[in-house]
PDB file of C-alpha atoms in Angstrom:
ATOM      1  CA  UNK A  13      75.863  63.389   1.913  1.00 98.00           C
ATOM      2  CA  UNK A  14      72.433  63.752   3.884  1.00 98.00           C
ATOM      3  CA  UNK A  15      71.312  61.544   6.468  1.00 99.00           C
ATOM      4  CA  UNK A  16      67.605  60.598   7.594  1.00 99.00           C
ATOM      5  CA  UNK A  17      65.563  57.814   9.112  1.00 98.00           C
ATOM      6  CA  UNK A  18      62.603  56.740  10.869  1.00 97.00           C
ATOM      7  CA  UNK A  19      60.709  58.266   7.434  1.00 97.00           C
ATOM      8  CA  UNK A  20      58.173  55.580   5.852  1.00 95.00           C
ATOM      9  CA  UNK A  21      55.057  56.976   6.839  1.00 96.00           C
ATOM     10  CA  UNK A  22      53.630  57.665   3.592  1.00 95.00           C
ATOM     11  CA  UNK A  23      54.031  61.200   3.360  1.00 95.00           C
ATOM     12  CA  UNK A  24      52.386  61.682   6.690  1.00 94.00           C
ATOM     13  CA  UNK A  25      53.300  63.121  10.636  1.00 94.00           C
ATOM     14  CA  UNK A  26      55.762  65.308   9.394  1.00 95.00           C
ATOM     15  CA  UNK A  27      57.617  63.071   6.368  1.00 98.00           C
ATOM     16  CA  UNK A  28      56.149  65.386   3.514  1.00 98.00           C
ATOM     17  CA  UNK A  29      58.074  68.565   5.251  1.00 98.00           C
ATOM     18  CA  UNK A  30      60.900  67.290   6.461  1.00 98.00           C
ATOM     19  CA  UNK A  31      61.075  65.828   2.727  1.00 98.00           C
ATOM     20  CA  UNK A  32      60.690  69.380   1.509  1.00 98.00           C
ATOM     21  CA  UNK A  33      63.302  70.786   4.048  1.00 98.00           C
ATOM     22  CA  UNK A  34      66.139  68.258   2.249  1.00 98.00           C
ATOM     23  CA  UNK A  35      64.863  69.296  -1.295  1.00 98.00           C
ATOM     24  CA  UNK A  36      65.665  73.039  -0.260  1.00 98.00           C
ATOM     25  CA  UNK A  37      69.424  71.622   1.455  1.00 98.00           C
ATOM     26  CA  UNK A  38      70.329  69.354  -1.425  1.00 98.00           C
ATOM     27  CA  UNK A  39      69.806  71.975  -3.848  1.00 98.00           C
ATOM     28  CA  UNK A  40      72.017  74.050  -1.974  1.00 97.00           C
ATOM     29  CA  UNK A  41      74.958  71.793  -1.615  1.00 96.00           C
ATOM     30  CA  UNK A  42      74.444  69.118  -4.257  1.00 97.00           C
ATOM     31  CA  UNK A  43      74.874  65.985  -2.480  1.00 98.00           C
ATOM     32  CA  UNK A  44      76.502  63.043  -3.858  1.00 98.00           C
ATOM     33  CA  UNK A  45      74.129  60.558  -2.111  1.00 98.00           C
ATOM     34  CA  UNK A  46      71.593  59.618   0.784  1.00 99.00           C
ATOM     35  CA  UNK A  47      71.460  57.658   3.569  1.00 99.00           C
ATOM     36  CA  UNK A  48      68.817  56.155   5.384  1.00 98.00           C
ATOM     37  CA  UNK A  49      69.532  54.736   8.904  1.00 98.00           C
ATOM     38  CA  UNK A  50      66.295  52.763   8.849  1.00 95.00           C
ATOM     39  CA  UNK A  51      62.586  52.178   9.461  1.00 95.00           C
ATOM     40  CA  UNK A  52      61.985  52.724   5.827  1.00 95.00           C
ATOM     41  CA  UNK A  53      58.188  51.797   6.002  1.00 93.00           C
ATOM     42  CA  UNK A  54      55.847  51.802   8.925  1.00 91.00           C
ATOM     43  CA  UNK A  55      54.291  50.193   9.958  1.00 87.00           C
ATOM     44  CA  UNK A  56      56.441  46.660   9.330  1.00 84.00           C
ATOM     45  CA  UNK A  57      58.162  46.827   6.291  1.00 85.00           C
ATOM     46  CA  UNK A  58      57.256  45.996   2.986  1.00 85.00           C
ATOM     47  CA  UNK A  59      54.669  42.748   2.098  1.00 80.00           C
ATOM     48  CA  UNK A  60      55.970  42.691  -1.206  1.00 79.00           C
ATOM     49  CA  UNK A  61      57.787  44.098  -4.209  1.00 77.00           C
ATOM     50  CA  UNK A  62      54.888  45.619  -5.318  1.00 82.00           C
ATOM     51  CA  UNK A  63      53.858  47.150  -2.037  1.00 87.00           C
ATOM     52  CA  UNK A  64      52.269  50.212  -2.367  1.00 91.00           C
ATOM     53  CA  UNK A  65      54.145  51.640  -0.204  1.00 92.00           C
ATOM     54  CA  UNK A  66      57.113  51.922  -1.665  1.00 93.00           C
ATOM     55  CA  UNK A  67      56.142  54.271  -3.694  1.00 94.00           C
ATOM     56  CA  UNK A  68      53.669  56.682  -1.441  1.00 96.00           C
ATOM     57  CA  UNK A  69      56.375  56.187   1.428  1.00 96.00           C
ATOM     58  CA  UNK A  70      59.624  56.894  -0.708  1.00 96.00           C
ATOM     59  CA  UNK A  71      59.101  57.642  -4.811  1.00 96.00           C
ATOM     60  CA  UNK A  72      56.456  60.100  -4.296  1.00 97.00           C
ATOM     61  CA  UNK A  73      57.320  61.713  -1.095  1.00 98.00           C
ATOM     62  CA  UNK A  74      61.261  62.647  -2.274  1.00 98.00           C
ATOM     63  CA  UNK A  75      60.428  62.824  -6.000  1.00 98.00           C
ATOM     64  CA  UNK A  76      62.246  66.303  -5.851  1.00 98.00           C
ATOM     65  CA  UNK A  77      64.650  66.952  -8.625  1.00 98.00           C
ATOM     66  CA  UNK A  78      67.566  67.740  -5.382  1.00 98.00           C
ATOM     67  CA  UNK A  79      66.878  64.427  -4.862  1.00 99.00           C
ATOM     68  CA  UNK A  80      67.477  62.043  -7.418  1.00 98.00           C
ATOM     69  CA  UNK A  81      70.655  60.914  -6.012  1.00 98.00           C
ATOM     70  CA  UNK A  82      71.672  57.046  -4.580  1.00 98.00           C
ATOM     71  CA  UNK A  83      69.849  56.613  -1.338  1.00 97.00           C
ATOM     72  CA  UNK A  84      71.702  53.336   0.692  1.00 96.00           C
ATOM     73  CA  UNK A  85      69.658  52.110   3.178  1.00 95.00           C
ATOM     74  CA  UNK A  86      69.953  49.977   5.829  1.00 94.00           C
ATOM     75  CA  UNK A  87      67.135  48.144   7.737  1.00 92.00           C
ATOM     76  CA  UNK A  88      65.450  49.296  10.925  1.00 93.00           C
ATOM     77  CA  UNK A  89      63.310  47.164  13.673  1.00 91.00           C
ATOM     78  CA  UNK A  90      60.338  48.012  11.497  1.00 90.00           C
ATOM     79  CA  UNK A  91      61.418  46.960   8.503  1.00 88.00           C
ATOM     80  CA  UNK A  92      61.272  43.247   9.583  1.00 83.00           C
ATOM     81  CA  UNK A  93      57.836  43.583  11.255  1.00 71.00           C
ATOM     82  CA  UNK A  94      56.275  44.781  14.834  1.00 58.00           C
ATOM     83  CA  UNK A  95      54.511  43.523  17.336  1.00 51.00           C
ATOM     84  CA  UNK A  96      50.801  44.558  15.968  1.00 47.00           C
ATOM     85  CA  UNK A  97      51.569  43.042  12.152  1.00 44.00           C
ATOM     86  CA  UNK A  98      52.760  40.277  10.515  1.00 47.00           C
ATOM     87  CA  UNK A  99      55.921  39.279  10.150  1.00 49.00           C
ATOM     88  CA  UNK A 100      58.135  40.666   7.009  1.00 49.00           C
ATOM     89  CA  UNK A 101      60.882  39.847   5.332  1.00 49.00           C
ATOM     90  CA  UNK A 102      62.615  43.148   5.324  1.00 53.00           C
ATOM     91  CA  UNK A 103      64.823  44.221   2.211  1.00 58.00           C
ATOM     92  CA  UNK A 104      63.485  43.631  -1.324  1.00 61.00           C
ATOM     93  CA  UNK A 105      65.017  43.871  -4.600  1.00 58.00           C
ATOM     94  CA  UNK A 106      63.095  47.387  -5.794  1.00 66.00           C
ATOM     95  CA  UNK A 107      65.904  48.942  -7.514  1.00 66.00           C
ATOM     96  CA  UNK A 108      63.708  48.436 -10.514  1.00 78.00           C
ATOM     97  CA  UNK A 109      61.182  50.542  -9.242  1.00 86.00           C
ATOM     98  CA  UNK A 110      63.266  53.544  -8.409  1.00 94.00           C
ATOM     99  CA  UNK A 111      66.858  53.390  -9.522  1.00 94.00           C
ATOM    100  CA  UNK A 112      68.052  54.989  -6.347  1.00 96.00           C
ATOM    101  CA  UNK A 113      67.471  52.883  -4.164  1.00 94.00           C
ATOM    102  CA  UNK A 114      69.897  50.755  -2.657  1.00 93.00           C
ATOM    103  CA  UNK A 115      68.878  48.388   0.271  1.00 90.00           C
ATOM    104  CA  UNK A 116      71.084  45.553   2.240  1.00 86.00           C
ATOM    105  CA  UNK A 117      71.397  44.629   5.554  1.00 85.00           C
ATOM    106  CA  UNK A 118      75.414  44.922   5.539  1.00 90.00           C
ATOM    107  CA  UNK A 119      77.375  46.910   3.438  1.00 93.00           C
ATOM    108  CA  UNK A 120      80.614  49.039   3.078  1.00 94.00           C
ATOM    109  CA  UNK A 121      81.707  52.031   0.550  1.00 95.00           C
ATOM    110  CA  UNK A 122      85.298  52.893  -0.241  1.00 93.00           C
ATOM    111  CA  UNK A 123      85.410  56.851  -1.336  1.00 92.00           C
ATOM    112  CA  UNK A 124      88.157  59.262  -1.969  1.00 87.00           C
ATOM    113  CA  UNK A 125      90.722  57.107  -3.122  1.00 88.00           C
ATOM    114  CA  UNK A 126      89.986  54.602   0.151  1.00 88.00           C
ATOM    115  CA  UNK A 127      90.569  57.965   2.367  1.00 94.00           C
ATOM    116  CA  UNK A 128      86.833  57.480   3.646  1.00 96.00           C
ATOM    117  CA  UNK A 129      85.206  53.843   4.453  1.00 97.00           C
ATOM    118  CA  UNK A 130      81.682  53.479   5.392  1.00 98.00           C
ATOM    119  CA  UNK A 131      80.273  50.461   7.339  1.00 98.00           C
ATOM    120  CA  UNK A 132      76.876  50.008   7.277  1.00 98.00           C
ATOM    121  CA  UNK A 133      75.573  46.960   9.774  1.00 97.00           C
ATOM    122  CA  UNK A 134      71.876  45.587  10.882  1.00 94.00           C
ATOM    123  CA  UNK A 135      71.507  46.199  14.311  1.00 95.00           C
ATOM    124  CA  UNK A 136      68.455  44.858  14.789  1.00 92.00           C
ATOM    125  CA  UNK A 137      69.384  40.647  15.553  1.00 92.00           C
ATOM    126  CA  UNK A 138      71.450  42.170  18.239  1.00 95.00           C
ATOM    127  CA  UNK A 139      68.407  43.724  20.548  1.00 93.00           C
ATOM    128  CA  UNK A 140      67.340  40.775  22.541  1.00 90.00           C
ATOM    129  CA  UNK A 141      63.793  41.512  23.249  1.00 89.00           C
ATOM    130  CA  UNK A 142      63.226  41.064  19.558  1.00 87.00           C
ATOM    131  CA  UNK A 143      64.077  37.550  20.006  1.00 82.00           C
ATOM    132  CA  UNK A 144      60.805  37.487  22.170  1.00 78.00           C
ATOM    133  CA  UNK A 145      58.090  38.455  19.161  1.00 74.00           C
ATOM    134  CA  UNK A 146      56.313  36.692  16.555  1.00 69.00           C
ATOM    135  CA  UNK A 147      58.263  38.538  13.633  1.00 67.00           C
ATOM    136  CA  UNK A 148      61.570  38.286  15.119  1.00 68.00           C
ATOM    137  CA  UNK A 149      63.646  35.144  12.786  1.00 65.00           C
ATOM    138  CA  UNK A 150      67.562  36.529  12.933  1.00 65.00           C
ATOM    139  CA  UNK A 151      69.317  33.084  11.598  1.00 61.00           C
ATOM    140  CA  UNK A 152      72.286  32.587   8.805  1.00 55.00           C
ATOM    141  CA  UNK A 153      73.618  35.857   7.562  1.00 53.00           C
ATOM    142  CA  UNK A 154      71.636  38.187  10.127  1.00 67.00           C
ATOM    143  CA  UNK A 155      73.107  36.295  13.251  1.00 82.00           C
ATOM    144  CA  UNK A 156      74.813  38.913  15.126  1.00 91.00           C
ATOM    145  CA  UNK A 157      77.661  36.980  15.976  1.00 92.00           C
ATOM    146  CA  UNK A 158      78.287  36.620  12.476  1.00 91.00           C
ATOM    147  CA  UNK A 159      78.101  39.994  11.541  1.00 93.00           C
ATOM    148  CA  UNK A 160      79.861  41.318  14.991  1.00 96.00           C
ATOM    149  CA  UNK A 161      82.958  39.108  13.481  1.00 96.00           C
ATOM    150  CA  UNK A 162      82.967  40.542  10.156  1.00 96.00           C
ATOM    151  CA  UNK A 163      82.825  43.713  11.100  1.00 97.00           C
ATOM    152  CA  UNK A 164      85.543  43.704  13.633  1.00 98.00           C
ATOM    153  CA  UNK A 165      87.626  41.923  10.124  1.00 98.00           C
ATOM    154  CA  UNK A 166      86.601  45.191   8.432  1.00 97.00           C
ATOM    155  CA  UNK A 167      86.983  47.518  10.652  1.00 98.00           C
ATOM    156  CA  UNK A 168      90.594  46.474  12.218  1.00 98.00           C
ATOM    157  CA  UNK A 169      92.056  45.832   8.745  1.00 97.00           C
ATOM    158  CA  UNK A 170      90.788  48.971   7.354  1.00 97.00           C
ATOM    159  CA  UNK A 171      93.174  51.869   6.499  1.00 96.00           C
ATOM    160  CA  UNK A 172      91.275  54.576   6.075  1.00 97.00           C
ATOM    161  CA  UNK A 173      91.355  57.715   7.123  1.00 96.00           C
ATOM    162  CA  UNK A 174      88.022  57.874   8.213  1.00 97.00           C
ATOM    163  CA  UNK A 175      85.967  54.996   9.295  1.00 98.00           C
ATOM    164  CA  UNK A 176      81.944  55.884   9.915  1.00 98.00           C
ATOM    165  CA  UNK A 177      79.403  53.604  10.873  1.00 99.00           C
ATOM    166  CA  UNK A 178      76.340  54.010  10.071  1.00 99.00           C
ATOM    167  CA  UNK A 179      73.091  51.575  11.804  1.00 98.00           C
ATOM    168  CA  UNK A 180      69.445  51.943  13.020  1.00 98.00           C
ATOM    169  CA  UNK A 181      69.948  51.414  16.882  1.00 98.00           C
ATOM    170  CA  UNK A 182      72.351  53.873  18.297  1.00 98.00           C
ATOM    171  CA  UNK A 183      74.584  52.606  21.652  1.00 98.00           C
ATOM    172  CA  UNK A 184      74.148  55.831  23.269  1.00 97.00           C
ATOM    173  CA  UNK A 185      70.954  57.907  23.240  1.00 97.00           C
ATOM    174  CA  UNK A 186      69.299  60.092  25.588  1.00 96.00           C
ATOM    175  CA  UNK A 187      65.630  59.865  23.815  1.00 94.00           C
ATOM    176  CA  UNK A 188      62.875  57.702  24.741  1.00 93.00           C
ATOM    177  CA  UNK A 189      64.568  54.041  23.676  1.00 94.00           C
ATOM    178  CA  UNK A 190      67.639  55.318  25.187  1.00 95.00           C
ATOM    179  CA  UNK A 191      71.004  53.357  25.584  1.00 97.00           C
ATOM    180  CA  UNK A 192      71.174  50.110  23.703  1.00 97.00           C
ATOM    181  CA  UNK A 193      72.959  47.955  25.601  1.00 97.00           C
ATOM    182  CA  UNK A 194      73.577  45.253  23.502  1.00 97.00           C
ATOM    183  CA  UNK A 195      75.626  47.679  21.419  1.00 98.00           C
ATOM    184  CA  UNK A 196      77.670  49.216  24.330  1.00 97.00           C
ATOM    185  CA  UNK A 197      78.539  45.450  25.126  1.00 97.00           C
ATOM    186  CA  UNK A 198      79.766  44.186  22.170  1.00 97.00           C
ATOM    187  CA  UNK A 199      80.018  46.760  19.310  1.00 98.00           C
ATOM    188  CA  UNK A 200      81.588  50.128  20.912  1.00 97.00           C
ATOM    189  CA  UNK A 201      84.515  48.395  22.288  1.00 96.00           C
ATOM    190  CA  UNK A 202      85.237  47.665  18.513  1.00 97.00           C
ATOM    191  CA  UNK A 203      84.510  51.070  17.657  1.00 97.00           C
ATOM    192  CA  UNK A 204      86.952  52.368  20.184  1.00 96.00           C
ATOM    193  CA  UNK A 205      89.786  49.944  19.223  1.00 96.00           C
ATOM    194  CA  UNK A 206      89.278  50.647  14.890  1.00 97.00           C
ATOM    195  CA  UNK A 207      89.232  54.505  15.754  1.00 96.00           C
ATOM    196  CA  UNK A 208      85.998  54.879  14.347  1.00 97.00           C
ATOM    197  CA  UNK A 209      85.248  58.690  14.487  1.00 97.00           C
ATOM    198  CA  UNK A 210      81.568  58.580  14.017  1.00 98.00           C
ATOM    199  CA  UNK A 211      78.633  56.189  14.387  1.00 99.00           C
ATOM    200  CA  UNK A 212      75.178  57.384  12.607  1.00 99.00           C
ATOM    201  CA  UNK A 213      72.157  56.414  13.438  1.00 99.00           C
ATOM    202  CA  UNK A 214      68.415  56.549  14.097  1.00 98.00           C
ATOM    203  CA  UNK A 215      65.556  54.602  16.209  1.00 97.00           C
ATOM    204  CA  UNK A 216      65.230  57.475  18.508  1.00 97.00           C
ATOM    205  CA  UNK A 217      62.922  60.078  16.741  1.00 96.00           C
ATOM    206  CA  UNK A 218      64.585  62.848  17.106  1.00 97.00           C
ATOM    207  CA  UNK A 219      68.183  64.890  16.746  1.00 98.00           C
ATOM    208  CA  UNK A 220      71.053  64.176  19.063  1.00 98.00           C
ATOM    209  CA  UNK A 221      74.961  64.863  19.146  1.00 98.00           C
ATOM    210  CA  UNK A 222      76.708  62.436  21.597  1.00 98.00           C
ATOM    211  CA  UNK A 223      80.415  62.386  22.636  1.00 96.00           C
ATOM    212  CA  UNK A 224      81.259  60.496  25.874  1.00 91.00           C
ATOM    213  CA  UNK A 225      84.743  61.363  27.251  1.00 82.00           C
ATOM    214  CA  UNK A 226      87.541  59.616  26.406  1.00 79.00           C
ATOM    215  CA  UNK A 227      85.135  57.229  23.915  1.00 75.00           C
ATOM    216  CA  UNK A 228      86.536  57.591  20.455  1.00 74.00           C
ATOM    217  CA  UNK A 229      83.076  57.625  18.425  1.00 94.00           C
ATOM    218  CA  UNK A 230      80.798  60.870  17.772  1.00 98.00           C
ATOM    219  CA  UNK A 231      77.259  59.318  18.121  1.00 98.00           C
ATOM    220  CA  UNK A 232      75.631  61.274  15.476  1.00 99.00           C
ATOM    221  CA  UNK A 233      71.249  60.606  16.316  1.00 98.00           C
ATOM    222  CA  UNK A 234      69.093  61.254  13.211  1.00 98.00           C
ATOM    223  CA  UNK A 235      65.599  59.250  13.355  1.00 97.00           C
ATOM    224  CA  UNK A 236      63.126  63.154  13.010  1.00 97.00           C
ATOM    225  CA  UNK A 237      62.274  61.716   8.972  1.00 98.00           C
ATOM    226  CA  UNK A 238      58.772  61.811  10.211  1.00 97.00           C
ATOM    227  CA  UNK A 239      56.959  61.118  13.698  1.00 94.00           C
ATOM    228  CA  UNK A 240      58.693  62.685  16.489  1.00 91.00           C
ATOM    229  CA  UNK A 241      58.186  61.143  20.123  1.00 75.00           C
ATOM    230  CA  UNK A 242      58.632  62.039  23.804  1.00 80.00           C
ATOM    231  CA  UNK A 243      60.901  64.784  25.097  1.00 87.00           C
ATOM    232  CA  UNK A 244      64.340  63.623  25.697  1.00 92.00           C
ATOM    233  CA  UNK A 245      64.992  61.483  29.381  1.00 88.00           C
ATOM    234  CA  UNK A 246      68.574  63.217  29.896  1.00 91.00           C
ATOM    235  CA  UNK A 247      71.644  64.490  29.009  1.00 94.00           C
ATOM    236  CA  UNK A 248      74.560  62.457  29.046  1.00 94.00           C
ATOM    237  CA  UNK A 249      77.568  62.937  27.012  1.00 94.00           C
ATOM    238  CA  UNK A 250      75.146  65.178  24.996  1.00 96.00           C
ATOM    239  CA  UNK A 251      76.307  68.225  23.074  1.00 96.00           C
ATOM    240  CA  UNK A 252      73.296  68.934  20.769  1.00 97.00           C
ATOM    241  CA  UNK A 253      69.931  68.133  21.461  1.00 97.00           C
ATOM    242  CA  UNK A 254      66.324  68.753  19.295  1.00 96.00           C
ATOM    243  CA  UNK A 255      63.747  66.949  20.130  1.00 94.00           C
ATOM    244  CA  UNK A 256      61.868  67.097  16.303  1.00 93.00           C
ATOM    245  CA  UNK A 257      61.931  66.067  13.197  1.00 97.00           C
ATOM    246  CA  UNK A 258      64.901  67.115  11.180  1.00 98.00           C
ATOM    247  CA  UNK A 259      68.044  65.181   9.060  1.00 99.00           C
ATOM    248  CA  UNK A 260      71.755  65.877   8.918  1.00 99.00           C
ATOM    249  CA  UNK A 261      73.588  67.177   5.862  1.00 98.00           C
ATOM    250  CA  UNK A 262      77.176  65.867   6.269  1.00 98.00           C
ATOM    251  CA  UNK A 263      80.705  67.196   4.569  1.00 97.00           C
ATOM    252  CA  UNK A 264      83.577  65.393   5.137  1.00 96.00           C
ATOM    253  CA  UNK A 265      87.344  67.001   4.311  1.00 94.00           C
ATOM    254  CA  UNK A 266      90.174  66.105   4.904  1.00 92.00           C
ATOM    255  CA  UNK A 267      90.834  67.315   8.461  1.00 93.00           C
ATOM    256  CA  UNK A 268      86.998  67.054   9.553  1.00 95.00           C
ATOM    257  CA  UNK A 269      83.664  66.052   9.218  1.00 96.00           C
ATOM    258  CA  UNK A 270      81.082  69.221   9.531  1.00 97.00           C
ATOM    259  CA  UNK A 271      77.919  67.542  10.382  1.00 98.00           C
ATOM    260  CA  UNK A 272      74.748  70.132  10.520  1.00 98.00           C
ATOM    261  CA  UNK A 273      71.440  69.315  12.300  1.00 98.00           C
ATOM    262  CA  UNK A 274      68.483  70.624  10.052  1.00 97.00           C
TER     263      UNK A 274
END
C-alpha cells in the first residue's frame, strides 16, 4: 500500500509533484490500495457533494493510471472545518463521483486470511482545543469515549498477526504540532497492551519515523501530500527525519513491514 495526507490543496504547494512522485512508485510496485491519513481538502472540508473540490483536489490531481486503486480515507482536523471558515460536515458520500474513494470516520480491514487488521479511528473529537471553535460539534458516534471503547473491543479481541493503526493526529511527533497529548493519555496505553506494531499518521507536514524505547508502536509520520511547514522542534525517539513533502510506500510480509519514506 502507499500512504499520504495533508494533500487537498487543489493541485497546489507541492500536491501536483508529490502526486507525480506516487504515479512513478505505484507503477513500480503495483499497489493494492491507498491510504489517506487526513486533511483531504483545505481549507475545511467539503461544502457539499458537489464541491468542486473534490475533483481539482483529488480526481484530477491523482488521475494517473498507477493510481486507480481504492483510496480509504480517514478524516483530518480540516476536514470538519477551521477556525477562518465555516463549519463542515466532514465525510460525504462521493463514491459516485470517483469509485475509489472510500471515506468514514472509523473503520477496520481484515487482509491475508485475518493475518493483517487495520484500524482506522478519527482522532480529531479527542484534541480538546477543538472543543473551543465555532466548527468543532463531536456528539453521538464521533464522541471519543465512544470510539476509545470500541477500539480497545477491537483491538484486544483481535488475533492478528499484525495490528496497524492508522489516524490523522499522531501521539508522538517532533514537528511543529508536536506530541498530542490527548493520544499519549488515553490511546497509546491501548496500543501498548493490543501489541500494535505500527500507528500511521499525518497532521504534522512532514516525514518522521518514531520508536520510543520499550513502547511497542512504530509511529510512522506522513502529512508532506502538499504544504510543508516549519523545521522540526527535536528529536525524540526519532530514527528518520525529512522535513518535506513526501508519502510512504508500505510492504508488509510475513516477518516485517518495510516501510520507505519517498
Amino acid at each position: 500500500l502507499m500512504q499520504v495526507g495533508d494533500w487537498g490543496r487543489r493541485g497546489q504547494y507541492n500536491q501536483s509533484h508529490v502526486a507525480a512522485m506516487m504515479s512513478l512508485q505505484a507503477s513500480l510496485v503495483g499497489p493494492d490500495f491507498v491510504v489517506s491519513v487526513g486533511d483531504n481538502f483545505y481549507p475545511s472540508g467539503l461544502s457539499s457533494p458537489s464541491d468542486e473540490a473534490f475533483s481539482k483536489s483529488f480526481s484530477d490531481a491523482y488521475s494517473a493510471k498507477s493510481l486507480q486503486v481504492p483510496w480509504y480515507t480517514i478524516l483530518g482536523n480540516h476536514d470538519y472545518g477551521d477556525k477562518c471558515y465555516d463549519e463542515q460536515p466532514g465525510c460525504y458520500p462521493t463514491g459516485d463521483l470517483d469509485w475509489r474513494w472510500n471515506c468514514e470516520r472509523t473503520f477496520q480491514m481484515h487482509l491475508a486470511g485475518g493475518d493483517v487488521e487495520f484500524f482506522f479511528i478519527d482522532t480529531s473529537p479527542f484534541v480538546q482545543k477543538y472543543y473551543y471553535t465555532p466548527w468543532a460539534n463531536f456528539t453521538g458516534e464521533q464522541s471519543w469515549q465512544r470510539q476509545l471503547a470500541q477500539l480497545e473491543v477491537n483491538l484486544m479481541t483481535s488475533r492478528a498477526k499484525w495490528k496497524i493503526v492508522f489516524g490523522h493526529h499522531p501521539p508522538r511527533s517532533n514537528g511543529h504540532h508536536n506530541n498530542t497529548v490527548e493520544l499519549i493519555e488515553h490511546v497509546e496505553p491501548l496500543l501498548q497492551a493490543a501489541g500494535v506494531q505500527a500507528y500511521f499518521a499525518g497532521h504534522d507536514h512532514n516525514l518522521e519515523h518514531i520508536h520510543m524505547p520499550r513502547r511497542t508502536p512504530h509511529y510512522i509520520i506522513s502529512g508532506g501530500g502538499s504544504k510543508t511547514e516549519r523545521p522540526f522542534e527535536g528529536r525524540e525517539g526519532s530514527l528518520f527525519q525529512w522535513p518535506s513533502s513526501g508519502f510512504v510506500s508500505v510492504k508488509l510480509f510475513e516477518e516485517e513491514i518495510a516501510v520507505e519514506f519517498f
